């Protein structure tokens, strides 16, 4: 298996460790990392700036047409929106809420998925996000559904917020994740679900490195 051609798609609920594991995997295999959630976050960031509400799906869909989203290399991976770096700006809880709400709108999802399919067409990429195993890359070399208990995921998200300097509490984060799970699982377009053929990894008690190594071991069987 030549890792330069592989497509590894990592799906799962909020806070399951998708980003940490995906970045680590991309580094281990020396392939690209595509954070599809960052693209929804870029749109959310612009929507907030434009004064839109979370219900303004049509306006946000129009807004998206004029947005150029690019990724650099590094950790954290730099994200550029129309040429301006927004890496830290798109990580706020408010942007996360907007991204989750706006991602419910099919015209937005369609544009995002079209862009993402092009970005993975050449292979050599780890992509992560809420529909990557089911819609963006259903034919990926390896599909992984990464999950953990609500408590565990809330703990991880809280640590990420604390590290980035955002003020919040465990109960607030847990509540947000619960609401996000509900929205992601029950939405009409591309609900969060375990794709056919996906390997399910329950990551409680495992370090990111252990999860990444497990994924590499699955890859060896493809
Ligand atoms: O993974 P994240 O928290 O950065 O994603 C932000 C939101 O974007 C998430 O609530 C759902 C949405 N999203 C999506 O609908 N499809 C994706 N492939 C990635 C993210």
PDB file of N, CA, C and O in Angstrom, residues 54-120:
ATOM      1  N   UNK A  54     -28.346  32.390  12.533  1.00  0.00           N
ATOM      2  CA  UNK A  54     -28.097  30.968  12.249  1.00  0.00           C
ATOM      3  C   UNK A  54     -29.162  30.388  11.318  1.00  0.00           C
ATOM      4  O   UNK A  54     -29.001  29.294  10.794  1.00  0.00           O
ATOM      5  N   UNK A  55     -30.249  31.143  11.106  1.00  0.00           N
ATOM      6  CA  UNK A  55     -31.320  30.652  10.226  1.00  0.00           C
ATOM      7  C   UNK A  55     -31.213  31.171   8.798  1.00  0.00           C
ATOM      8  O   UNK A  55     -32.016  30.793   7.947  1.00  0.00           O
ATOM      9  N   UNK A  56     -30.224  32.043   8.538  1.00  0.00           N
ATOM     10  CA  UNK A  56     -30.112  32.650   7.209  1.00  0.00           C
ATOM     11  C   UNK A  56     -29.321  31.762   6.241  1.00  0.00           C
ATOM     12  O   UNK A  56     -28.264  32.166   5.714  1.00  0.00           O
ATOM     13  N   UNK A  57     -29.839  30.562   6.015  1.00  0.00           N
ATOM     14  CA  UNK A  57     -29.140  29.597   5.162  1.00  0.00           C
ATOM     15  C   UNK A  57     -28.967  30.058   3.731  1.00  0.00           C
ATOM     16  O   UNK A  57     -27.894  29.875   3.143  1.00  0.00           O
ATOM     17  N   UNK A  58     -29.998  30.673   3.143  1.00  0.00           N
ATOM     18  CA  UNK A  58     -29.902  31.103   1.741  1.00  0.00           C
ATOM     19  C   UNK A  58     -28.842  32.184   1.574  1.00  0.00           C
ATOM     20  O   UNK A  58     -28.016  32.136   0.659  1.00  0.00           O
ATOM     21  N   UNK A  59     -28.876  33.151   2.499  1.00  0.00           N
ATOM     22  CA  UNK A  59     -27.887  34.237   2.440  1.00  0.00           C
ATOM     23  C   UNK A  59     -26.474  33.682   2.638  1.00  0.00           C
ATOM     24  O   UNK A  59     -25.534  34.075   1.952  1.00  0.00           O
ATOM     25  N   UNK A  60     -26.351  32.755   3.576  1.00  0.00           N
ATOM     26  CA  UNK A  60     -25.026  32.179   3.855  1.00  0.00           C
ATOM     27  C   UNK A  60     -24.540  31.368   2.649  1.00  0.00           C
ATOM     28  O   UNK A  60     -23.345  31.371   2.333  1.00  0.00           O
ATOM     29  N   UNK A  61     -25.459  30.697   1.986  1.00  0.00           N
ATOM     30  CA  UNK A  61     -25.090  29.923   0.802  1.00  0.00           C
ATOM     31  C   UNK A  61     -24.549  30.843  -0.291  1.00  0.00           C
ATOM     32  O   UNK A  61     -23.567  30.519  -0.974  1.00  0.00           O
ATOM     33  N   UNK A  62     -25.178  32.003  -0.454  1.00  0.00           N
ATOM     34  CA  UNK A  62     -24.696  33.003  -1.422  1.00  0.00           C
ATOM     35  C   UNK A  62     -23.322  33.520  -1.008  1.00  0.00           C
ATOM     36  O   UNK A  62     -22.421  33.659  -1.829  1.00  0.00           O
ATOM     37  N   UNK A  63     -23.191  33.772   0.286  1.00  0.00           N
ATOM     38  CA  UNK A  63     -21.930  34.287   0.838  1.00  0.00           C
ATOM     39  C   UNK A  63     -20.787  33.314   0.528  1.00  0.00           C
ATOM     40  O   UNK A  63     -19.686  33.720   0.135  1.00  0.00           O
ATOM     41  N   UNK A  64     -21.086  32.018   0.673  1.00  0.00           N
ATOM     42  CA  UNK A  64     -20.067  30.976   0.475  1.00  0.00           C
ATOM     43  C   UNK A  64     -19.484  31.011  -0.937  1.00  0.00           C
ATOM     44  O   UNK A  64     -18.294  30.747  -1.129  1.00  0.00           O
ATOM     45  N   UNK A  65     -20.329  31.355  -1.914  1.00  0.00           N
ATOM     46  CA  UNK A  65     -19.863  31.372  -3.315  1.00  0.00           C
ATOM     47  C   UNK A  65     -18.668  32.299  -3.503  1.00  0.00           C
ATOM     48  O   UNK A  65     -17.832  32.084  -4.367  1.00  0.00           O
ATOM     49  N   UNK A  66     -18.597  33.343  -2.681  1.00  0.00           N
ATOM     50  CA  UNK A  66     -17.503  34.307  -2.821  1.00  0.00           C
ATOM     51  C   UNK A  66     -16.339  34.049  -1.878  1.00  0.00           C
ATOM     52  O   UNK A  66     -15.445  34.883  -1.762  1.00  0.00           O
ATOM     53  N   UNK A  67     -16.360  32.908  -1.196  1.00  0.00           N
ATOM     54  CA  UNK A  67     -15.292  32.657  -0.223  1.00  0.00           C
ATOM     55  C   UNK A  67     -14.252  31.680  -0.766  1.00  0.00           C
ATOM     56  O   UNK A  67     -14.594  30.603  -1.251  1.00  0.00           O
ATOM     57  N   UNK A  68     -12.987  32.097  -0.635  1.00  0.00           N
ATOM     58  CA  UNK A  68     -11.907  31.194  -0.997  1.00  0.00           C
ATOM     59  C   UNK A  68     -11.280  30.709   0.307  1.00  0.00           C
ATOM     60  O   UNK A  68     -10.831  31.520   1.116  1.00  0.00           O
ATOM     61  N   UNK A  69     -11.319  29.386   0.503  1.00  0.00           N
ATOM     62  CA  UNK A  69     -10.805  28.811   1.748  1.00  0.00           C
ATOM     63  C   UNK A  69      -9.556  27.991   1.411  1.00  0.00           C
ATOM     64  O   UNK A  69      -9.610  27.109   0.563  1.00  0.00           O
ATOM     65  N   UNK A  70      -8.455  28.336   2.070  1.00  0.00           N
ATOM     66  CA  UNK A  70      -7.204  27.621   1.793  1.00  0.00           C
ATOM     67  C   UNK A  70      -6.527  27.195   3.087  1.00  0.00           C
ATOM     68  O   UNK A  70      -6.677  27.862   4.113  1.00  0.00           O
ATOM     69  N   UNK A  71      -5.794  26.093   2.995  1.00  0.00           N
ATOM     70  CA  UNK A  71      -5.080  25.579   4.159  1.00  0.00           C
ATOM     71  C   UNK A  71      -3.584  25.658   3.921  1.00  0.00           C
ATOM     72  O   UNK A  71      -3.116  25.381   2.816  1.00  0.00           O
ATOM     73  N   UNK A  72      -2.850  25.996   4.982  1.00  0.00           N
ATOM     74  CA  UNK A  72      -1.398  25.959   4.918  1.00  0.00           C
ATOM     75  C   UNK A  72      -0.914  24.703   5.620  1.00  0.00           C
ATOM     76  O   UNK A  72      -1.705  23.809   5.916  1.00  0.00           O
ATOM     77  N   UNK A  73       0.372  24.654   5.908  1.00  0.00           N
ATOM     78  CA  UNK A  73       0.874  23.510   6.661  1.00  0.00           C
ATOM     79  C   UNK A  73       1.421  24.003   7.994  1.00  0.00           C
ATOM     80  O   UNK A  73       1.943  25.115   8.081  1.00  0.00           O
ATOM     81  N   UNK A  74       1.302  23.164   9.017  1.00  0.00           N
ATOM     82  CA  UNK A  74       1.772  23.533  10.347  1.00  0.00           C
ATOM     83  C   UNK A  74       0.774  23.059  11.371  1.00  0.00           C
ATOM     84  O   UNK A  74      -0.289  22.545  11.023  1.00  0.00           O
ATOM     85  N   UNK A  75       1.124  23.179  12.636  1.00  0.00           N
ATOM     86  CA  UNK A  75       0.214  22.763  13.701  1.00  0.00           C
ATOM     87  C   UNK A  75       0.146  23.872  14.748  1.00  0.00           C
ATOM     88  O   UNK A  75       1.150  24.141  15.395  1.00  0.00           O
ATOM     89  N   UNK A  76      -0.980  24.579  14.927  1.00  0.00           N
ATOM     90  CA  UNK A  76      -2.243  24.365  14.215  1.00  0.00           C
ATOM     91  C   UNK A  76      -2.127  24.679  12.728  1.00  0.00           C
ATOM     92  O   UNK A  76      -1.363  25.565  12.354  1.00  0.00           O
ATOM     93  N   UNK A  77      -2.892  23.925  11.932  1.00  0.00           N
ATOM     94  CA  UNK A  77      -2.864  24.138  10.489  1.00  0.00           C
ATOM     95  C   UNK A  77      -3.434  25.524  10.166  1.00  0.00           C
ATOM     96  O   UNK A  77      -4.574  25.820  10.515  1.00  0.00           O
ATOM     97  N   UNK A  78      -2.648  26.365   9.500  1.00  0.00           N
ATOM     98  CA  UNK A  78      -3.157  27.706   9.178  1.00  0.00           C
ATOM     99  C   UNK A  78      -4.337  27.637   8.195  1.00  0.00           C
ATOM    100  O   UNK A  78      -4.319  26.842   7.260  1.00  0.00           O
ATOM    101  N   UNK A  79      -5.362  28.451   8.450  1.00  0.00           N
ATOM    102  CA  UNK A  79      -6.541  28.507   7.584  1.00  0.00           C
ATOM    103  C   UNK A  79      -6.650  29.937   7.059  1.00  0.00           C
ATOM    104  O   UNK A  79      -6.554  30.900   7.828  1.00  0.00           O
ATOM    105  N   UNK A  80      -6.812  30.067   5.741  1.00  0.00           N
ATOM    106  CA  UNK A  80      -6.904  31.385   5.113  1.00  0.00           C
ATOM    107  C   UNK A  80      -8.266  31.553   4.446  1.00  0.00           C
ATOM    108  O   UNK A  80      -8.714  30.667   3.712  1.00  0.00           O
ATOM    109  N   UNK A  81      -8.877  32.672   4.727  1.00  0.00           N
ATOM    110  CA  UNK A  81     -10.196  32.978   4.180  1.00  0.00           C
ATOM    111  C   UNK A  81     -10.039  34.227   3.328  1.00  0.00           C
ATOM    112  O   UNK A  81      -9.685  35.294   3.856  1.00  0.00           O
ATOM    113  N   UNK A  82     -10.237  34.065   2.028  1.00  0.00           N
ATOM    114  CA  UNK A  82      -9.986  35.148   1.071  1.00  0.00           C
ATOM    115  C   UNK A  82      -8.621  35.802   1.339  1.00  0.00           C
ATOM    116  O   UNK A  82      -8.496  37.027   1.362  1.00  0.00           O
ATOM    117  N   UNK A  83      -7.646  34.946   1.596  1.00  0.00           N
ATOM    118  CA  UNK A  83      -6.272  35.417   1.756  1.00  0.00           C
ATOM    119  C   UNK A  83      -5.903  35.911   3.142  1.00  0.00           C
ATOM    120  O   UNK A  83      -4.741  36.211   3.399  1.00  0.00           O
ATOM    121  N   UNK A  84      -6.882  35.963   4.054  1.00  0.00           N
ATOM    122  CA  UNK A  84      -6.602  36.463   5.408  1.00  0.00           C
ATOM    123  C   UNK A  84      -6.574  35.285   6.384  1.00  0.00           C
ATOM    124  O   UNK A  84      -7.477  34.436   6.355  1.00  0.00           O
ATOM    125  N   UNK A  85      -5.559  35.218   7.236  1.00  0.00           N
ATOM    126  CA  UNK A  85      -5.491  34.095   8.167  1.00  0.00           C
ATOM    127  C   UNK A  85      -6.557  34.213   9.250  1.00  0.00           C
ATOM    128  O   UNK A  85      -6.689  35.248   9.905  1.00  0.00           O
ATOM    129  N   UNK A  86      -7.323  33.121   9.441  1.00  0.00           N
ATOM    130  CA  UNK A  86      -8.413  33.116  10.432  1.00  0.00           C
ATOM    131  C   UNK A  86      -8.294  31.914  11.379  1.00  0.00           C
ATOM    132  O   UNK A  86      -9.262  31.541  12.044  1.00  0.00           O
ATOM    133  N   UNK A  87      -7.112  31.311  11.423  1.00  0.00           N
ATOM    134  CA  UNK A  87      -6.875  30.070  12.170  1.00  0.00           C
ATOM    135  C   UNK A  87      -7.480  30.084  13.578  1.00  0.00           C
ATOM    136  O   UNK A  87      -8.195  29.153  13.964  1.00  0.00           O
ATOM    137  N   UNK A  88      -7.196  31.145  14.339  1.00  0.00           N
ATOM    138  CA  UNK A  88      -7.686  31.206  15.719  1.00  0.00           C
ATOM    139  C   UNK A  88      -9.130  31.709  15.777  1.00  0.00           C
ATOM    140  O   UNK A  88      -9.933  31.229  16.586  1.00  0.00           O
ATOM    141  N   UNK A  89      -9.469  32.646  14.880  1.00  0.00           N
ATOM    142  CA  UNK A  89     -10.818  33.261  14.901  1.00  0.00           C
ATOM    143  C   UNK A  89     -11.940  32.242  14.743  1.00  0.00           C
ATOM    144  O   UNK A  89     -13.031  32.420  15.281  1.00  0.00           O
ATOM    145  N   UNK A  90     -11.676  31.173  13.971  1.00  0.00           N
ATOM    146  CA  UNK A  90     -12.761  30.218  13.676  1.00  0.00           C
ATOM    147  C   UNK A  90     -12.958  29.187  14.785  1.00  0.00           C
ATOM    148  O   UNK A  90     -13.798  28.309  14.664  1.00  0.00           O
ATOM    149  N   UNK A  91     -12.194  29.297  15.874  1.00  0.00           N
ATOM    150  CA  UNK A  91     -12.287  28.290  16.948  1.00  0.00           C
ATOM    151  C   UNK A  91     -13.179  28.716  18.109  1.00  0.00           C
ATOM    152  O   UNK A  91     -13.265  28.008  19.116  1.00  0.00           O
ATOM    153  N   UNK A  92     -13.823  29.856  18.047  1.00  0.00           N
ATOM    154  CA  UNK A  92     -14.628  30.299  19.193  1.00  0.00           C
ATOM    155  C   UNK A  92     -15.907  29.472  19.298  1.00  0.00           C
ATOM    156  O   UNK A  92     -16.394  28.933  18.289  1.00  0.00           O
ATOM    157  N   UNK A  93     -16.461  29.342  20.523  1.00  0.00           N
ATOM    158  CA  UNK A  93     -17.720  28.605  20.680  1.00  0.00           C
ATOM    159  C   UNK A  93     -18.826  29.169  19.787  1.00  0.00           C
ATOM    160  O   UNK A  93     -19.621  28.407  19.223  1.00  0.00           O
ATOM    161  N   UNK A  94     -18.888  30.499  19.616  1.00  0.00           N
ATOM    162  CA  UNK A  94     -19.954  31.083  18.788  1.00  0.00           C
ATOM    163  C   UNK A  94     -19.830  30.644  17.329  1.00  0.00           C
ATOM    164  O   UNK A  94     -20.824  30.287  16.681  1.00  0.00           O
ATOM    165  N   UNK A  95     -18.606  30.630  16.829  1.00  0.00           N
ATOM    166  CA  UNK A  95     -18.398  30.171  15.448  1.00  0.00           C
ATOM    167  C   UNK A  95     -18.807  28.700  15.326  1.00  0.00           C
ATOM    168  O   UNK A  95     -19.443  28.297  14.350  1.00  0.00           O
ATOM    169  N   UNK A  96     -18.494  27.910  16.362  1.00  0.00           N
ATOM    170  CA  UNK A  96     -18.887  26.491  16.358  1.00  0.00           C
ATOM    171  C   UNK A  96     -20.395  26.308  16.290  1.00  0.00           C
ATOM    172  O   UNK A  96     -20.904  25.462  15.547  1.00  0.00           O
ATOM    173  N   UNK A  97     -21.103  27.133  17.040  1.00  0.00           N
ATOM    174  CA  UNK A  97     -22.572  27.064  17.037  1.00  0.00           C
ATOM    175  C   UNK A  97     -23.135  27.430  15.672  1.00  0.00           C
ATOM    176  O   UNK A  97     -24.026  26.767  15.144  1.00  0.00           O
ATOM    177  N   UNK A  98     -22.618  28.505  15.099  1.00  0.00           N
ATOM    178  CA  UNK A  98     -23.071  28.935  13.767  1.00  0.00           C
ATOM    179  C   UNK A  98     -22.753  27.864  12.716  1.00  0.00           C
ATOM    180  O   UNK A  98     -23.564  27.591  11.834  1.00  0.00           O
ATOM    181  N   UNK A  99     -21.554  27.280  12.829  1.00  0.00           N
ATOM    182  CA  UNK A  99     -21.153  26.269  11.840  1.00  0.00           C
ATOM    183  C   UNK A  99     -22.100  25.079  11.904  1.00  0.00           C
ATOM    184  O   UNK A  99     -22.551  24.564  10.874  1.00  0.00           O
ATOM    185  N   UNK A 100     -22.421  24.659  13.115  1.00  0.00           N
ATOM    186  CA  UNK A 100     -23.326  23.519  13.292  1.00  0.00           C
ATOM    187  C   UNK A 100     -24.703  23.836  12.711  1.00  0.00           C
ATOM    188  O   UNK A 100     -25.298  23.011  12.013  1.00  0.00           O
ATOM    189  N   UNK A 101     -25.198  25.045  12.974  1.00  0.00           N
ATOM    190  CA  UNK A 101     -26.536  25.404  12.486  1.00  0.00           C
ATOM    191  C   UNK A 101     -26.554  25.575  10.967  1.00  0.00           C
ATOM    192  O   UNK A 101     -27.431  25.044  10.282  1.00  0.00           O
ATOM    193  N   UNK A 102     -25.565  26.286  10.428  1.00  0.00           N
ATOM    194  CA  UNK A 102     -25.567  26.539   8.980  1.00  0.00           C
ATOM    195  C   UNK A 102     -25.311  25.271   8.178  1.00  0.00           C
ATOM    196  O   UNK A 102     -25.725  25.158   7.023  1.00  0.00           O
ATOM    197  N   UNK A 103     -24.644  24.293   8.817  1.00  0.00           N
ATOM    198  CA  UNK A 103     -24.347  23.048   8.092  1.00  0.00           C
ATOM    199  C   UNK A 103     -25.604  22.199   7.868  1.00  0.00           C
ATOM    200  O   UNK A 103     -25.556  21.183   7.194  1.00  0.00           O
ATOM    201  N   UNK A 104     -26.728  22.645   8.439  1.00  0.00           N
ATOM    202  CA  UNK A 104     -27.996  21.935   8.211  1.00  0.00           C
ATOM    203  C   UNK A 104     -28.555  22.215   6.818  1.00  0.00           C
ATOM    204  O   UNK A 104     -29.418  21.494   6.340  1.00  0.00           O
ATOM    205  N   UNK A 105     -28.112  23.304   6.197  1.00  0.00           N
ATOM    206  CA  UNK A 105     -28.722  23.736   4.936  1.00  0.00           C
ATOM    207  C   UNK A 105     -28.107  23.021   3.732  1.00  0.00           C
ATOM    208  O   UNK A 105     -26.892  23.122   3.495  1.00  0.00           O
ATOM    209  N   UNK A 106     -28.949  22.330   2.965  1.00  0.00           N
ATOM    210  CA  UNK A 106     -28.456  21.524   1.846  1.00  0.00           C
ATOM    211  C   UNK A 106     -27.654  22.311   0.798  1.00  0.00           C
ATOM    212  O   UNK A 106     -26.636  21.798   0.326  1.00  0.00           O
ATOM    213  N   UNK A 107     -28.079  23.536   0.411  1.00  0.00           N
ATOM    214  CA  UNK A 107     -27.282  24.253  -0.601  1.00  0.00           C
ATOM    215  C   UNK A 107     -25.862  24.546  -0.105  1.00  0.00           C
ATOM    216  O   UNK A 107     -24.926  24.607  -0.901  1.00  0.00           O
ATOM    217  N   UNK A 108     -25.728  24.711   1.198  1.00  0.00           N
ATOM    218  CA  UNK A 108     -24.390  24.940   1.770  1.00  0.00           C
ATOM    219  C   UNK A 108     -23.597  23.635   1.737  1.00  0.00           C
ATOM    220  O   UNK A 108     -22.457  23.588   1.290  1.00  0.00           O
ATOM    221  N   UNK A 109     -24.226  22.547   2.172  1.00  0.00           N
ATOM    222  CA  UNK A 109     -23.532  21.258   2.191  1.00  0.00           C
ATOM    223  C   UNK A 109     -23.078  20.874   0.787  1.00  0.00           C
ATOM    224  O   UNK A 109     -21.981  20.365   0.601  1.00  0.00           O
ATOM    225  N   UNK A 110     -23.938  21.129  -0.191  1.00  0.00           N
ATOM    226  CA  UNK A 110     -23.607  20.720  -1.555  1.00  0.00           C
ATOM    227  C   UNK A 110     -22.336  21.434  -2.034  1.00  0.00           C
ATOM    228  O   UNK A 110     -21.428  20.802  -2.575  1.00  0.00           O
ATOM    229  N   UNK A 111     -22.284  22.726  -1.795  1.00  0.00           N
ATOM    230  CA  UNK A 111     -21.087  23.481  -2.208  1.00  0.00           C
ATOM    231  C   UNK A 111     -19.839  22.983  -1.480  1.00  0.00           C
ATOM    232  O   UNK A 111     -18.774  22.851  -2.068  1.00  0.00           O
ATOM    233  N   UNK A 112     -19.983  22.743  -0.185  1.00  0.00           N
ATOM    234  CA  UNK A 112     -18.833  22.279   0.605  1.00  0.00           C
ATOM    235  C   UNK A 112     -18.363  20.913   0.106  1.00  0.00           C
ATOM    236  O   UNK A 112     -17.167  20.688  -0.103  1.00  0.00           O
ATOM    237  N   UNK A 113     -19.318  20.008  -0.118  1.00  0.00           N
ATOM    238  CA  UNK A 113     -18.960  18.648  -0.544  1.00  0.00           C
ATOM    239  C   UNK A 113     -18.282  18.675  -1.912  1.00  0.00           C
ATOM    240  O   UNK A 113     -17.276  17.991  -2.130  1.00  0.00           O
ATOM    241  N   UNK A 114     -18.791  19.519  -2.843  1.00  0.00           N
ATOM    242  CA  UNK A 114     -18.158  19.631  -4.162  1.00  0.00           C
ATOM    243  C   UNK A 114     -16.704  20.066  -4.022  1.00  0.00           C
ATOM    244  O   UNK A 114     -15.807  19.513  -4.653  1.00  0.00           O
ATOM    245  N   UNK A 115     -16.490  21.069  -3.186  1.00  0.00           N
ATOM    246  CA  UNK A 115     -15.119  21.551  -2.972  1.00  0.00           C
ATOM    247  C   UNK A 115     -14.245  20.453  -2.374  1.00  0.00           C
ATOM    248  O   UNK A 115     -13.096  20.246  -2.763  1.00  0.00           O
ATOM    249  N   UNK A 116     -14.804  19.756  -1.376  1.00  0.00           N
ATOM    250  CA  UNK A 116     -14.016  18.746  -0.653  1.00  0.00           C
ATOM    251  C   UNK A 116     -13.681  17.546  -1.539  1.00  0.00           C
ATOM    252  O   UNK A 116     -12.579  17.004  -1.467  1.00  0.00           O
ATOM    253  N   UNK A 117     -14.622  17.157  -2.391  1.00  0.00           N
ATOM    254  CA  UNK A 117     -14.355  16.023  -3.297  1.00  0.00           C
ATOM    255  C   UNK A 117     -13.165  16.345  -4.199  1.00  0.00           C
ATOM    256  O   UNK A 117     -12.321  15.487  -4.450  1.00  0.00           O
ATOM    257  N   UNK A 118     -13.110  17.589  -4.659  1.00  0.00           N
ATOM    258  CA  UNK A 118     -11.981  17.998  -5.516  1.00  0.00           C
ATOM    259  C   UNK A 118     -10.671  17.959  -4.733  1.00  0.00           C
ATOM    260  O   UNK A 118      -9.632  17.581  -5.252  1.00  0.00           O
ATOM    261  N   UNK A 119     -10.763  18.340  -3.458  1.00  0.00           N
ATOM    262  CA  UNK A 119      -9.547  18.410  -2.642  1.00  0.00           C
ATOM    263  C   UNK A 119      -8.977  17.030  -2.297  1.00  0.00           C
ATOM    264  O   UNK A 119      -7.821  16.923  -1.915  1.00  0.00           O
ATOM    265  N   UNK A 120      -9.803  15.988  -2.404  1.00  0.00           N
ATOM    266  CA  UNK A 120      -9.290  14.650  -2.065  1.00  0.00           C
ATOM    267  C   UNK A 120      -9.094  13.777  -3.300  1.00  0.00           C
ATOM    268  O   UNK A 120      -8.615  12.648  -3.200  1.00  0.00           O
TER     269      UNK A 120
END
